[in-house]
Amino acid sequence: MWLIKGCIIFFALHAFAISVKAENGHDLWLRKQTAHMVNVVCKKQSPMLNIARQELRRGWLGRAGASFTLTIKPDKSIKGDGYKLDSSGVQAGTEAGILYGVYDLLRRQQTGDLTQPVISNPSYERRILNHWDNLNGTIERGYAGRSIFWRNENDSLLTVTENDKDLWLEYARANASVGINGSVINNVNASAKILTAEYLKKVKAIANVLRQYGIKTYLSVNFSSPALLGKLKNSDPLAPEVIQWWKDKVKEVYQLIPDFGGFLVKANSEGQPGPQDFGRTHADGANMMADILKPYGGIVMWRAFVYSSNDKDRAKQAYTEFTTLDGQFRDNVIIQVKNGPIDFQPREPFSPLFGAMKKTSVMPEFQITQEYLGESIHLVFLSTMWEECLKSDTYQQGAGSTIGRCTDGSIYPQKYTAIAGVANIGLDSNWCGHLFAQANWYAFGRLAWNNQLSSEAIAEEWIKLSFSAGDAVQPTTIDNNDWQDRFLVPVKQMMLQSREAAVRYMMPLGLHHIFYPNHHYGPAPWWAPKDVRADWTPPYYHQADTNGIGFDRTATGSNAIAQYHEPLASQFEKPSTCPEIYLLWFHHLPWTYNVKSGRTLWDELCYDYEKGVDEVRGFQKTWDMVQPYVDAQRFSEVQSKLRRQCRDAQIWKDACLLYFQQFSQMPIPFDIERPVNDLDYLMKMNPLTYKAL
Amino acid sequence: MWLIKGCIIFFALHAFAISVKAENGHDLWLRKQTAHMVNVVCKKQSPMLNIARQELRRGWLGRAGASFTLTIKPDKSIKGDGYKLDSSGVQAGTEAGILYGVYDLLRRQQTGDLTQPVISNPSYERRILNHWDNLNGTIERGYAGRSIFWRNENDSLLTVTENDKDLWLEYARANASVGINGSVINNVNASAKILTAEYLKKVKAIANVLRQYGIKTYLSVNFSSPALLGKLKNSDPLAPEVIQWWKDKVKEVYQLIPDFGGFLVKANSEGQPGPQDFGRTHADGANMMADILKPYGGIVMWRAFVYSSNDKDRAKQAYTEFTTLDGQFRDNVIIQVKNGPIDFQPREPFSPLFGAMKKTSVMPEFQITQEYLGESIHLVFLSTMWEECLKSDTYQQGAGSTIGRCTDGSIYPQKYTAIAGVANIGLDSNWCGHLFAQANWYAFGRLAWNNQLSSEAIAEEWIKLSFSAGDAVQPTTIDNNDWQDRFLVPVKQMMLQSREAAVRYMMPLGLHHIFYPNHHYGPAPWWAPKDVRADWTPPYYHQADTNGIGFDRTATGSNAIAQYHEPLASQFEKPSTCPEIYLLWFHHLPWTYNVKSGRTLWDELCYDYEKGVDEVRGFQKTWDMVQPYVDAQRFSEVQSKLRRQCRDAQIWKDACLLYFQQFSQMPIPFDIERPVNDLDYLMKMNPLTYKAL
């Protein structure tokens, strides 16, 4: 052990690219700056304004000795927590707006992007992280250590230490710096315990910290809480005693946390209780809670992620179930809809619910944690995926009815607008497990603030904030242009290419959900035990047989395509006009089907997997080449993960091609590298841990 | 399990290249033929001549109804078991010669190489397999199952079944078909038990079977047998009671096996007992035995594989120790010398003992089992390595003093000539574990018969005997030219390239013995526990440090080069004239040393490892492309092993480059694929089994 550790240290210290600064990534995109003096002018005093002042003093990179004015004053051009910014000051209607303006200014000073005055208003009023943190400290789909909020039984479960508060404060600051203003601090698969007095006491402690940076606290609630906690005979949302129980509980919550944000509810989904258990609708359940929360200004975020085992097509159910309820929800209910109709796959077409709920508030739910995108091991910049979704045109109110515009109030007059991201944050010292996973947290915040931003701009910002020419080995020989050309440009290119690469080596051409179900990390297109419901097995999704591959969602199949507005429905219906990125999502096609490249479908699949592997090899090369510009620890951590990603990409390629080849009965084109793993080996092993399944 | 097996079978039966013949490789290069009628004419009757007649009837592919004459008659042009052959008959001086001639004829009929009369005489009188088979049924460095001769205690240890005899007969036939005429049937690390009466009874049973095909039986003996078995106080070779013990034992052996071949002795080597334990020399020990065996016509094969822990250079000791004894050995002692001065490495310069023992018989020892060349997993055709050795010029009696000529009696008047190959044979149904490892058994026999043969000719023969156009999926559409172009040529190319590829991905440029010592399979250039003698650790051999890499065997180093005859010594001494394949064997050179390509040594090392990996990928492609020409079982077995070989080559590359990079402190050239494994992972794991070390 000593030998091994010794070698790594030796390598880091003595290898050709000597990096001297230790850097564990904990500072995120808020790295310490050698700030200049600044004279902050502000008529008002408040804790939040003090934070704004303090941030300016810590990070001011403008002219030394300059003045910068913070002005709270309404302005027609400023909406919500928006702000007006120039190099001399920031104006906002709220204190939070001042804070956001200050973070924007500091970011622009660092990235060199402050040429003219700016007016910046948030796309969504509520920009919320969903933490799938269990009360025992584990995190569902968490890959960066345990919860920053909850501990397991062996720790002093509900005590709040100064360390806790420091960490929550750092967390809140990071969120505020990118405009996030809400946190759901427990798992959507919610334990009823969260609403007990003892847990609410801890929730209050958390809320007290988050509030300092303008973060509202929300809770996921279990729909059966009245029965489970209140010992009522059931939790029927129309039963008076149930309603009374919720009234009392909400009152208790608001007594502790006057600015409490509201509830997030996963109901009648994957075994969670809900109103349907009592013959009521989702609207009945959501409205009951909404009515109770309304006097306090609280909202209900009701998830549309529903499907049942007897569906012929899981992709259809959310639309079917929720569009029939359109118009029945209260104005403080927001239906929370995942970007795609299935479940956070590497690529999905958008959920047809977007734009289709014309009389109901809808909010997008993105997944920042990489449940299906390589956990905290693969470098996958998700911004491009979210951008793809937000810019997708639903055509529901004519061309230009993008998902962004359908959800941010531009098209439909929602009382509240919101967006949620499932957090990728844990106790790991770098917060997210993978250094580049920080960029996904960052990108979610930036897109939640401005859903028109380009991923390229976001990547460039994040790189400039997270690295700098000053990190380089020999700073005297590296000027900023050199750093831009040799570091910024290739790293940005890698990030922008990374999600498409993951799609290629995992499930190209519209394939989806062929993961090994117990981890959603590695491939298992073959996995289909007889005692498991079909829609939890990969063959349900890929439908491969000797005739071809893909899920037929056309009129002759499940007809899920009919859920899309024209001209999309017609476009998706025909293989020749269906975008090839969605080809096997919507169509079951023969292996010999000719795709646009002129190749057969089988060959195209082969070349896609091959290209995916090659792209990861390219990322490795990119990263190795920038070694002189990165401190040792962050360099070697990312290098190591890229190696694993490359091995994994190979396993994906081998598993999928060898498995599907049984059906295609066609050779892998001979200009492609051959698989290096046997199918039976991959099927017997959990290939991504090298442990038996 | 059912699922997995089902898939494989499905694949084999239904995939694009449908191969219908089941073929497990047990028939070796002696596959059943649809023979024509032949009229065998032979005046004499004997069991061996009957076998010759039977083989002709089983395999005759000449004109139907032709006559073929077997003639035993001396002829000046025929030496030993040689023969004269044309399409009408074979003439030989011995019955074995007739048999070899018949096998040659049948081979030529199958390979289409019988244009003119042939006279063929063996290069070596004794062509011997050394089985490192332990009496408990395990095989040292055996990778093809357990011993065909010995069983473990749980089986009826020394019983001989009809199945045993059938298998030994098949084994003897295979040997005879390539000219092998001797078998040492127990491990050189010999148990004394082999000379007990009960074991000798089984040896007799084995000898009785092998004799039918002209195979002499030999035994490895433990030098301490007199003390261990005879209860003598020691085994001093000059002690009269020890001599008497051996006399009695040899007499007992010859009473059981009148044509017994003799003893193989590993003495004072790696902990084995020997004459030096009693202050005697190797000559004292060997001569004692030789004198006793002489009346019976027996020989002593005495191994020169000696080294001790306090040597500064293990490569030097055998030469130092044995050249001083030159002239002291009896004429029925043959010194058995491994091809290289260390130990069967992927590449070594030849052992300087060859040609240097001018008054002593010397025999080469090759290793057919792939102890250091990927076991039965990697496809490595060893013929090119042996050819390289046999054709190496020692210059000991002027230019042209090749090792072949120095050992086959052409240069030195040896009373006996011999060559040994350490067998790769076990109970696996295909005998050798890897289908292509059969080619190494085959090639050893062919080179032992004719040490001038080219590896290309041998490979072509073996391919033509082991596969045929008739194996192809759709025989009606494949003619022999097609088969030659699309199967024979690429497969032969793969075989001929395979050993060089293994050298590249394991230890290029003269590197040696950087294996993980417990298995000699995977890389462990770092392995050097403090309690292990230095010459059993890789750093002893690679000598890597920040100054450079390689073992300095020049005059300023160990001066092992001085053991080579001029002009080799001068050529090896200077890096600029030293063949680059031996560069780091003889020199410690700076990482920045410029090799002939113009690259630095470090870069050259990187490109070599990279090329090695790429070559294995090429083999995979070659094999996949010939799928239509191979039966399903043999195809998929080889395909699977090539995949593993490719993964292993990657591990070799990663382990060696990342380990040596710590010293070179230079980047891996950026046009090379990056490592996909971390060094600390490779160091912690036994990477080739994915088990902890």
Coordinates of C-alpha atoms in Angstrom, one line a residue, chain B residues 195-551:
Chain B
L195 CA 12.4 -44.7 -9.4
T196 CA 10.4 -46.9 -7.0
A197 CA 9.3 -50.2 -8.2
E198 CA 5.7 -49.3 -8.3
Y199 CA 6.2 -46.2 -10.4
L200 CA 8.6 -48.0 -12.7
K201 CA 5.9 -50.5 -13.3
K202 CA 3.7 -47.7 -14.7
V203 CA 6.7 -46.3 -16.6
K204 CA 7.0 -49.7 -18.3
A205 CA 3.3 -49.6 -19.2
I206 CA 3.8 -46.2 -20.8
A207 CA 7.0 -47.2 -22.6
N208 CA 5.2 -50.3 -24.0
V209 CA 2.7 -48.0 -25.7
L210 CA 5.0 -45.3 -26.9
R211 CA 7.4 -47.9 -28.3
Q212 CA 4.8 -48.9 -30.9
Y213 CA 5.4 -45.5 -32.6
G214 CA 9.1 -45.5 -32.1
I215 CA 9.1 -43.3 -29.1
K216 CA 11.8 -44.0 -26.5
T217 CA 10.9 -43.3 -22.8
Y218 CA 13.2 -41.3 -20.6
L219 CA 13.0 -40.2 -17.0
S220 CA 14.0 -37.2 -15.0
V221 CA 15.8 -38.3 -11.9
N222 CA 16.4 -36.7 -8.6
F223 CA 20.1 -36.6 -7.9
S224 CA 19.4 -37.4 -4.2
S225 CA 17.6 -40.6 -5.1
P226 CA 20.2 -42.9 -3.4
A227 CA 19.7 -41.1 -0.1
L228 CA 15.9 -40.6 -0.5
L229 CA 15.0 -44.0 -1.8
G230 CA 18.0 -46.2 -0.9
K231 CA 18.4 -44.8 2.6
L232 CA 22.1 -44.1 1.9
K233 CA 23.7 -41.5 4.1
N234 CA 24.2 -39.2 1.1
S235 CA 24.2 -39.2 -2.7
D236 CA 27.8 -38.3 -3.3
P237 CA 28.4 -39.4 -6.9
L238 CA 31.9 -40.7 -6.1
A239 CA 30.8 -42.8 -3.2
P240 CA 30.9 -46.5 -4.1
E241 CA 27.6 -47.3 -2.4
V242 CA 26.0 -44.5 -4.3
I243 CA 27.4 -45.8 -7.6
Q244 CA 26.2 -49.3 -6.7
W245 CA 22.7 -48.0 -5.9
W246 CA 22.5 -46.3 -9.3
K247 CA 23.9 -49.5 -11.0
D248 CA 21.2 -51.6 -9.4
K249 CA 18.5 -49.1 -10.2
V250 CA 19.5 -48.7 -13.8
K251 CA 19.6 -52.5 -14.2
E252 CA 16.1 -52.7 -12.7
V253 CA 14.9 -50.1 -15.2
Y254 CA 16.4 -51.8 -18.2
Q255 CA 15.0 -55.1 -17.1
L256 CA 11.6 -53.5 -17.4
I257 CA 12.3 -51.3 -20.4
P258 CA 15.1 -52.7 -22.5
D259 CA 15.1 -49.7 -24.9
F260 CA 14.9 -47.1 -22.1
G261 CA 16.4 -43.8 -23.3
G262 CA 18.2 -42.4 -20.3
F263 CA 18.1 -39.8 -17.6
L264 CA 17.4 -36.1 -17.7
V265 CA 18.9 -34.3 -14.7
K266 CA 18.4 -30.8 -13.3
A267 CA 21.1 -30.6 -10.7
N268 CA 22.2 -27.8 -8.4
S269 CA 19.6 -25.5 -10.0
E270 CA 16.8 -23.7 -8.3
G271 CA 17.1 -25.8 -5.1
Q272 CA 17.5 -29.2 -6.8
P273 CA 20.2 -31.4 -5.3
G274 CA 23.3 -32.1 -7.3
P275 CA 27.0 -33.2 -7.2
Q276 CA 28.0 -29.8 -5.8
D277 CA 26.2 -30.6 -2.6
F278 CA 29.1 -33.1 -2.1
G279 CA 31.9 -30.9 -3.4
R280 CA 31.8 -32.6 -6.8
T281 CA 31.4 -31.0 -10.2
H282 CA 28.6 -31.3 -12.7
A283 CA 31.0 -33.6 -14.7
D284 CA 31.5 -35.9 -11.7
G285 CA 27.7 -36.3 -11.4
A286 CA 26.9 -36.7 -15.0
N287 CA 29.7 -39.0 -15.7
M288 CA 28.8 -41.3 -12.9
M289 CA 25.4 -41.8 -14.3
A290 CA 26.7 -42.0 -17.9
D291 CA 29.1 -44.8 -17.1
I292 CA 26.3 -46.8 -15.6
L293 CA 23.9 -46.2 -18.5
K294 CA 26.5 -46.7 -21.2
P295 CA 26.3 -50.5 -21.4
Y296 CA 22.6 -50.3 -22.0
G297 CA 23.0 -47.5 -24.7
G298 CA 21.4 -44.9 -22.3
I299 CA 22.3 -41.3 -22.3
V300 CA 22.4 -38.5 -19.7
M301 CA 20.9 -35.2 -20.5
W302 CA 22.4 -32.8 -18.0
R303 CA 20.8 -29.3 -17.8
A304 CA 23.0 -26.2 -17.9
F305 CA 20.2 -24.1 -16.4
V306 CA 22.1 -22.9 -13.3
Y307 CA 22.3 -19.6 -11.5
S308 CA 22.7 -18.5 -7.9
S309 CA 21.4 -15.6 -5.9
N310 CA 24.7 -14.0 -5.4
D311 CA 25.5 -13.6 -9.1
K312 CA 25.8 -10.1 -10.3
D313 CA 24.4 -11.2 -13.6
R314 CA 22.4 -14.4 -13.8
A315 CA 22.9 -14.5 -17.6
K316 CA 26.5 -15.3 -17.1
Q317 CA 26.6 -18.3 -14.8
A318 CA 25.8 -21.2 -17.0
Y319 CA 28.6 -20.3 -19.4
T320 CA 31.1 -19.7 -16.6
E321 CA 30.3 -22.9 -14.9
F322 CA 30.1 -25.3 -17.9
T323 CA 32.8 -24.0 -20.2
T324 CA 35.4 -24.8 -17.5
L325 CA 34.2 -28.4 -17.6
D326 CA 34.4 -28.7 -21.4
G327 CA 36.1 -31.9 -22.3
Q328 CA 35.4 -33.6 -19.0
F329 CA 32.1 -35.2 -19.9
R330 CA 31.6 -38.7 -21.2
D331 CA 30.4 -39.1 -24.8
N332 CA 26.9 -40.2 -23.7
V333 CA 26.4 -37.0 -21.7
I334 CA 24.6 -34.2 -23.5
I335 CA 24.5 -30.8 -21.9
Q336 CA 21.0 -29.5 -22.4
V337 CA 21.0 -25.7 -22.9
K338 CA 18.0 -23.4 -23.1
N339 CA 17.9 -21.2 -26.1
G340 CA 18.7 -18.1 -24.2
P341 CA 21.0 -17.4 -21.2
I342 CA 18.1 -16.5 -18.8
D343 CA 14.9 -18.4 -19.1
F344 CA 12.7 -18.8 -22.1
Q345 CA 11.9 -15.1 -22.4
P346 CA 9.8 -13.8 -25.3
R347 CA 13.1 -12.8 -26.8
E348 CA 16.7 -13.5 -25.7
P349 CA 20.0 -13.4 -27.5
F350 CA 21.2 -17.0 -27.8
S351 CA 23.0 -18.7 -24.9
P352 CA 26.7 -18.2 -25.4
L353 CA 27.2 -21.8 -24.4
F354 CA 26.2 -22.9 -27.9
G355 CA 29.3 -23.5 -29.9
A356 CA 31.5 -22.7 -26.9
M357 CA 31.4 -26.2 -25.6
K358 CA 33.7 -27.6 -28.3
K359 CA 34.5 -31.0 -26.7
T360 CA 31.1 -31.7 -25.2
S361 CA 27.8 -32.7 -26.7
V362 CA 25.3 -30.0 -26.4
M363 CA 21.5 -30.1 -27.1
P364 CA 19.1 -27.2 -27.4
E365 CA 16.2 -27.0 -25.0
F366 CA 13.2 -25.1 -26.3
Q367 CA 10.0 -24.4 -24.4
I368 CA 6.9 -25.4 -26.3
T369 CA 4.6 -24.6 -23.3
Q370 CA 4.2 -20.9 -23.2
E371 CA 5.4 -20.2 -19.7
Y372 CA 6.4 -16.7 -20.7
L373 CA 4.4 -16.2 -23.8
G374 CA 0.8 -16.1 -22.7
E375 CA 0.3 -19.6 -21.6
S376 CA -2.5 -21.3 -23.5
I377 CA -4.3 -18.0 -23.9
H378 CA -2.2 -16.0 -26.3
L379 CA -1.8 -17.0 -29.9
V380 CA 2.0 -17.1 -30.3
F381 CA 3.6 -19.2 -33.0
L382 CA 6.9 -20.1 -31.5
S383 CA 8.6 -21.5 -34.6
T384 CA 9.9 -18.1 -35.6
M385 CA 11.6 -17.8 -32.2
W386 CA 13.2 -21.3 -32.5
E387 CA 14.2 -20.6 -36.1
E388 CA 15.8 -17.3 -34.9
C389 CA 17.8 -19.3 -32.4
L390 CA 18.8 -22.2 -34.7
K391 CA 20.0 -19.8 -37.3
S392 CA 21.9 -17.6 -34.9
D393 CA 25.5 -17.6 -35.9
T394 CA 27.8 -18.2 -32.9
Y395 CA 31.0 -17.6 -35.0
Q396 CA 32.6 -20.2 -32.8
Q397 CA 34.1 -22.0 -35.8
G398 CA 34.0 -19.1 -38.2
A399 CA 31.0 -17.5 -39.9
G400 CA 28.2 -20.0 -40.4
S401 CA 28.6 -21.7 -37.0
T402 CA 24.9 -21.5 -36.4
I403 CA 23.4 -23.0 -33.3
G404 CA 21.7 -25.6 -35.6
R405 CA 25.1 -26.6 -37.0
C406 CA 26.8 -26.4 -33.6
T407 CA 24.4 -28.9 -32.2
D408 CA 23.4 -31.3 -35.0
G409 CA 26.9 -32.8 -35.5
S410 CA 27.7 -30.7 -38.6
I411 CA 30.5 -28.9 -36.8
Y412 CA 31.4 -30.8 -33.6
P413 CA 31.6 -34.6 -33.7
Q414 CA 29.0 -35.4 -31.1
K415 CA 28.4 -39.1 -30.5
Y416 CA 24.7 -38.3 -29.9
T417 CA 22.7 -35.4 -31.1
A418 CA 19.5 -34.3 -29.5
I419 CA 17.0 -31.6 -29.1
A420 CA 14.4 -31.2 -26.4
G421 CA 11.1 -29.3 -26.2
V422 CA 9.2 -28.7 -23.0
A423 CA 5.8 -30.1 -23.9
N424 CA 2.5 -28.1 -23.9
I425 CA 0.4 -31.2 -23.7
G426 CA -2.3 -32.1 -21.2
L427 CA -5.7 -33.7 -20.8
D428 CA -7.6 -30.8 -22.5
S429 CA -9.6 -32.2 -25.4
N430 CA -7.5 -30.3 -27.9
W431 CA -4.3 -31.4 -26.1
C432 CA -2.7 -27.9 -25.9
G433 CA -5.4 -25.6 -24.5
H434 CA -5.1 -23.3 -27.5
L435 CA -5.8 -24.5 -31.0
F436 CA -2.8 -22.6 -32.3
A437 CA -0.6 -24.0 -29.5
Q438 CA -0.9 -27.3 -31.4
A439 CA 1.2 -25.6 -34.1
N440 CA 4.0 -25.2 -31.6
W441 CA 4.1 -28.9 -30.8
Y442 CA 4.0 -29.5 -34.5
A443 CA 6.7 -27.0 -35.3
F444 CA 9.0 -28.4 -32.6
G445 CA 8.8 -31.8 -34.2
R446 CA 9.4 -30.5 -37.7
L447 CA 12.4 -28.4 -36.6
A448 CA 13.8 -31.2 -34.6
W449 CA 13.6 -33.3 -37.7
N450 CA 14.9 -30.6 -40.0
N451 CA 16.5 -27.6 -38.4
Q452 CA 16.8 -25.8 -41.7
L453 CA 13.0 -25.6 -42.2
S454 CA 11.4 -22.1 -42.4
S455 CA 8.7 -21.2 -40.1
E456 CA 6.7 -20.1 -43.0
A457 CA 6.8 -23.6 -44.5
I458 CA 5.9 -25.1 -41.2
A459 CA 3.0 -22.7 -40.6
E460 CA 1.7 -23.4 -44.1
E461 CA 1.9 -27.2 -43.5
W462 CA 0.2 -27.0 -40.2
I463 CA -2.6 -24.8 -41.5
K464 CA -3.2 -27.1 -44.4
L465 CA -3.4 -30.1 -42.2
S466 CA -5.5 -28.5 -39.4
F467 CA -8.0 -26.7 -41.6
S468 CA -9.3 -27.2 -45.0
A469 CA -11.6 -25.7 -47.6
G470 CA -14.0 -28.4 -46.7
D471 CA -14.5 -26.8 -43.3
A472 CA -16.1 -23.8 -44.9
V473 CA -19.7 -23.0 -44.5
Q474 CA -20.7 -23.4 -48.0
P475 CA -18.2 -25.8 -49.5
T476 CA -19.8 -25.6 -52.9
T477 CA -18.9 -22.0 -53.3
I478 CA -15.4 -22.2 -52.0
D479 CA -12.7 -23.5 -54.1
N480 CA -9.2 -24.2 -53.0
N481 CA -7.7 -20.9 -54.4
D482 CA -10.3 -18.9 -52.6
W483 CA -9.4 -20.8 -49.4
Q484 CA -5.7 -20.2 -49.9
D485 CA -6.2 -16.4 -50.5
R486 CA -8.8 -15.8 -47.8
F487 CA -7.8 -18.3 -45.2
L488 CA -4.4 -19.7 -45.6
V489 CA -2.5 -16.5 -46.4
P490 CA -4.0 -14.2 -43.6
V491 CA -3.8 -17.0 -41.0
K492 CA -0.2 -17.8 -41.9
Q493 CA 0.6 -14.1 -41.8
M494 CA -0.9 -13.8 -38.3
M495 CA 1.0 -16.8 -37.1
L496 CA 4.3 -15.5 -38.4
Q497 CA 3.8 -12.1 -36.9
S498 CA 2.5 -13.4 -33.6
R499 CA 5.7 -13.8 -31.6
E500 CA 7.1 -10.5 -32.6
A501 CA 3.8 -8.9 -31.5
A502 CA 4.1 -10.6 -28.2
V503 CA 7.6 -9.3 -27.8
R504 CA 6.3 -5.8 -28.5
Y505 CA 3.4 -5.8 -26.1
M506 CA 5.3 -7.6 -23.4
M507 CA 8.9 -6.6 -23.5
P508 CA 10.3 -4.9 -26.5
L509 CA 13.8 -3.7 -27.3
G510 CA 15.6 -6.4 -25.2
L511 CA 13.6 -6.0 -22.0
H512 CA 13.2 -9.3 -20.2
H513 CA 11.7 -11.0 -17.2
I514 CA 9.4 -8.2 -16.0
F515 CA 6.6 -10.7 -15.4
Y516 CA 4.7 -11.1 -12.2
P517 CA 6.9 -13.8 -10.7
N518 CA 4.1 -16.0 -9.4
H519 CA 2.7 -16.7 -12.8
H520 CA 5.0 -15.4 -15.5
Y521 CA 1.9 -14.3 -17.4
G522 CA 1.1 -10.7 -16.6
P523 CA 3.4 -7.7 -16.1
A524 CA 4.8 -6.6 -12.8
P525 CA 7.9 -4.5 -13.5
W526 CA 7.5 -3.0 -10.0
W527 CA 7.5 -6.3 -8.1
A528 CA 10.4 -6.3 -5.6
P529 CA 9.5 -7.4 -2.1
K530 CA 12.4 -6.9 0.3
D531 CA 12.6 -10.6 1.3
V532 CA 12.9 -11.9 -2.2
R533 CA 16.3 -12.5 -3.8
A534 CA 17.0 -9.8 -6.3
D535 CA 17.4 -12.0 -9.4
W536 CA 13.8 -13.1 -8.9
T537 CA 12.5 -9.6 -9.2
P538 CA 11.8 -7.6 -12.3
P539 CA 13.8 -4.5 -11.3
Y540 CA 16.9 -6.6 -11.3
Y541 CA 16.4 -7.1 -15.0
H542 CA 15.1 -3.8 -16.3
Q543 CA 17.2 -1.6 -14.0
A544 CA 15.0 1.4 -14.7
D545 CA 15.9 4.7 -13.0
T546 CA 15.7 8.3 -13.8
N547 CA 18.9 8.0 -15.8
G548 CA 17.6 5.3 -18.1
I549 CA 16.7 1.6 -18.5
G550 CA 18.3 -1.7 -19.4
F551 CA 20.9 -4.2 -18.0

